[in-house]
């Protein structure tokens, strides 16, 4: 089957695309991906060995602003670029993951009367997928309670190296990879694909307290210049990276992760049973707090509001947590039962059914 997968703009939309593409490619399908010229997909998709076609992004404004005025022209340009890709690749089925290229893909699929599958990553659906769900019956959600027309709960597809982390990487290997000490308690810090200023500056300010407690840190900062350390805070190691390509090894290395609660990050850390402290992004439509709720409710993670995430809180709450193996173990057990590790296979099956029905 020829499958076109549309998802890009943030890693948040690219990660489930890659996980699904791997399963479809294994089943013998031909894959082409649709992305934007300015997102992380430009490197991530070719790295994974898939063909990538670029079309202009169509950001959907949440409230009236300059983007709204430009919307009709943006949409027209992007839909016609997408139709050209369709005419060259001739897909049997189109799959969209929300985000900036999904709306053109949804409209182009309707224009060519192609079967369409919509996958929603977040607990609270975005505007693009609400539109997409009006155009098809094949709609998948990542969380069981997400309210979206025709939605079926598949779970959020996660990459194989992460879903089966134990098979692919050990803690020792993860720590070696990043130049970390093999025996120190280890915190992974990530603000999601673009980093998070509040998390960066708070962790940098707490670095010396963490070092005094013998804790080492691996920090994916998005913008590393926001992590200013004084020299004493670098022993034990405080390793700062812009973007971690081998996030699987970072998960393997860590005892605890401190992070935003983008849908993929939440799902991945729960799948690997990594205890978490979530600091939800306070803007957007509130989806990040909702993404975190199931794992937090099960006891697998703590949730702290952005404004309350201060160096003093890190010193009091995180230091005691990461140096308490029994508490970490309980959280790990609670987190690992929560998510579906076979979401990519479930979504791939939905794609095949939609494609067959369209023949
Ligand atoms: C600001 C914004 O629009 N955020 C949204 C975006 O976030 P964002 O893209 O940051 O969110 P996610 O947590 O969903 O995904 C991040 C992905 O990047 C990967 N990763 C991240 C850092 C790193 O160094 N290496 C790495 O590989 C993670 O493994 C994960 O797969 O998409 C999410 C899913 O639609 C939404 O929930 C977020 O609200």
Short mmCIF file of N, CA, C and O and ligand atoms in Angstrom, two decimals, residues 10-13 15 122 159 190 192-194 220 243-244 247 251 262-265 268 281 287-288 291, ligand 1:
data_model
loop_
_atom_site.label_atom_id
_atom_site.label_comp_id
_atom_site.label_asym_id
_atom_site.label_seq_id
_atom_site.Cartn_x
_atom_site.Cartn_y
_atom_site.Cartn_z
N UNK A 10 6.73 20.53 14.92
CA UNK A 10 7.47 20.24 16.16
C UNK A 10 7.79 18.74 16.17
O UNK A 10 7.16 17.97 15.46
N UNK A 11 8.78 18.39 17.01
CA UNK A 11 9.07 16.95 17.17
C UNK A 11 7.83 16.24 17.68
O UNK A 11 7.62 15.07 17.43
N UNK A 12 6.99 16.99 18.41
CA UNK A 12 5.77 16.42 18.95
C UNK A 12 4.90 15.77 17.89
O UNK A 12 4.22 14.78 18.15
N UNK A 13 4.92 16.32 16.69
CA UNK A 13 4.13 15.72 15.62
C UNK A 13 4.95 14.73 14.78
O UNK A 13 4.39 13.93 14.06
N UNK A 15 7.48 12.59 16.06
CA UNK A 15 7.80 11.31 16.74
C UNK A 15 6.76 10.22 16.45
O UNK A 15 7.15 9.10 16.09
N UNK A 122 -2.50 14.71 21.62
CA UNK A 122 -2.73 15.27 22.96
C UNK A 122 -4.04 14.80 23.57
O UNK A 122 -4.96 14.39 22.88
N UNK A 159 8.57 5.35 19.34
CA UNK A 159 9.60 4.64 18.59
C UNK A 159 10.02 3.36 19.30
O UNK A 159 10.02 3.29 20.50
N UNK A 190 14.40 17.85 30.38
CA UNK A 190 14.08 18.22 28.99
C UNK A 190 12.84 19.10 28.94
O UNK A 190 11.85 18.84 29.61
N UNK A 192 11.17 19.50 26.20
CA UNK A 192 10.49 19.15 24.95
C UNK A 192 11.37 19.54 23.77
O UNK A 192 12.54 19.88 23.95
N UNK A 193 10.80 19.53 22.58
CA UNK A 193 11.65 19.68 21.40
C UNK A 193 12.29 21.06 21.30
O UNK A 193 13.33 21.21 20.69
N UNK A 194 11.67 22.08 21.90
CA UNK A 194 12.25 23.42 21.76
C UNK A 194 12.87 23.93 23.05
O UNK A 194 13.33 25.06 23.11
N UNK A 220 18.74 18.52 28.25
CA UNK A 220 18.48 18.91 26.85
C UNK A 220 17.77 20.26 26.90
O UNK A 220 16.61 20.35 27.28
N UNK A 243 19.93 19.47 21.76
CA UNK A 243 18.88 18.50 21.45
C UNK A 243 19.53 17.13 21.52
O UNK A 243 20.62 16.93 20.97
N UNK A 244 18.90 16.20 22.20
CA UNK A 244 19.49 14.86 22.35
C UNK A 244 18.93 13.94 21.26
O UNK A 244 17.74 13.63 21.26
N UNK A 247 17.57 10.06 22.52
CA UNK A 247 16.79 10.26 23.75
C UNK A 247 16.54 8.90 24.43
O UNK A 247 16.37 8.84 25.64
N UNK A 251 16.96 8.30 28.40
CA UNK A 251 15.99 7.67 29.30
C UNK A 251 16.65 6.51 30.07
O UNK A 251 16.40 6.32 31.26
N UNK A 262 4.55 17.57 27.15
CA UNK A 262 4.13 17.32 25.77
C UNK A 262 3.70 15.86 25.68
O UNK A 262 4.21 15.00 26.42
N UNK A 263 2.76 15.57 24.79
CA UNK A 263 2.16 14.23 24.75
C UNK A 263 3.21 13.13 24.58
O UNK A 263 3.14 12.08 25.24
N UNK A 264 4.19 13.37 23.71
CA UNK A 264 5.18 12.30 23.45
C UNK A 264 6.07 12.06 24.65
O UNK A 264 6.36 10.92 25.01
N UNK A 265 6.52 13.15 25.26
CA UNK A 265 7.40 12.99 26.42
C UNK A 265 6.69 12.22 27.51
O UNK A 265 7.23 11.27 28.08
N UNK A 268 6.35 8.54 26.44
CA UNK A 268 7.64 7.83 26.40
C UNK A 268 8.15 7.53 27.80
O UNK A 268 8.58 6.40 28.08
N UNK A 281 3.53 23.15 30.27
CA UNK A 281 3.58 24.45 29.59
C UNK A 281 2.30 25.20 29.94
O UNK A 281 1.21 24.69 29.72
N UNK A 287 -3.52 21.64 27.11
CA UNK A 287 -3.40 20.20 26.84
C UNK A 287 -2.28 19.56 27.65
O UNK A 287 -2.36 18.39 28.00
N UNK A 288 -1.24 20.33 28.00
CA UNK A 288 -0.09 19.68 28.66
C UNK A 288 -0.46 19.20 30.07
O UNK A 288 -0.02 18.13 30.47
N UNK A 291 -2.42 16.07 29.56
CA UNK A 291 -1.57 14.94 29.14
C UNK A 291 -0.96 14.23 30.35
O UNK A 291 -0.79 13.02 30.37
C1 LIG B 1 5.25 24.39 22.43
C2 LIG B 1 4.39 23.35 21.78
O1 LIG B 1 3.77 23.55 20.75
N1 LIG B 1 4.36 22.16 22.40
C3 LIG B 1 3.60 21.05 21.88
C4 LIG B 1 4.55 20.15 21.13
O2 LIG B 1 5.59 19.93 22.06
P1 LIG B 1 6.93 19.11 21.90
O3 LIG B 1 7.24 18.85 20.48
O4 LIG B 1 7.98 19.75 22.73
O5 LIG B 1 6.43 17.87 22.69
P2 LIG B 1 6.48 16.37 22.95
O6 LIG B 1 6.87 16.18 24.36
O7 LIG B 1 5.16 15.81 22.56
O8 LIG B 1 7.59 15.75 21.99
C5 LIG B 1 8.95 15.96 22.08
C6 LIG B 1 9.61 14.85 21.31
O9 LIG B 1 10.95 15.23 21.06
C7 LIG B 1 11.82 14.23 21.52
N2 LIG B 1 13.04 14.88 22.02
C8 LIG B 1 12.95 16.01 22.79
C9 LIG B 1 14.10 16.63 23.26
C10 LIG B 1 15.36 16.08 22.90
O10 LIG B 1 16.43 16.58 23.25
N3 LIG B 1 15.39 14.96 22.13
C11 LIG B 1 14.26 14.35 21.67
O11 LIG B 1 14.34 13.33 20.96
C12 LIG B 1 11.07 13.47 22.60
O12 LIG B 1 11.56 12.18 22.72
C13 LIG B 1 9.64 13.54 22.08
O13 LIG B 1 9.37 12.46 21.21
O14 LIG B 1 3.86 19.01 20.69
C14 LIG B 1 3.19 18.25 21.70
C15 LIG B 1 2.47 17.09 21.01
O15 LIG B 1 1.56 17.56 20.05
C16 LIG B 1 2.22 19.10 22.51
O16 LIG B 1 1.73 18.32 23.60
C17 LIG B 1 2.95 20.30 23.03
O17 LIG B 1 2.04 21.13 23.74
#
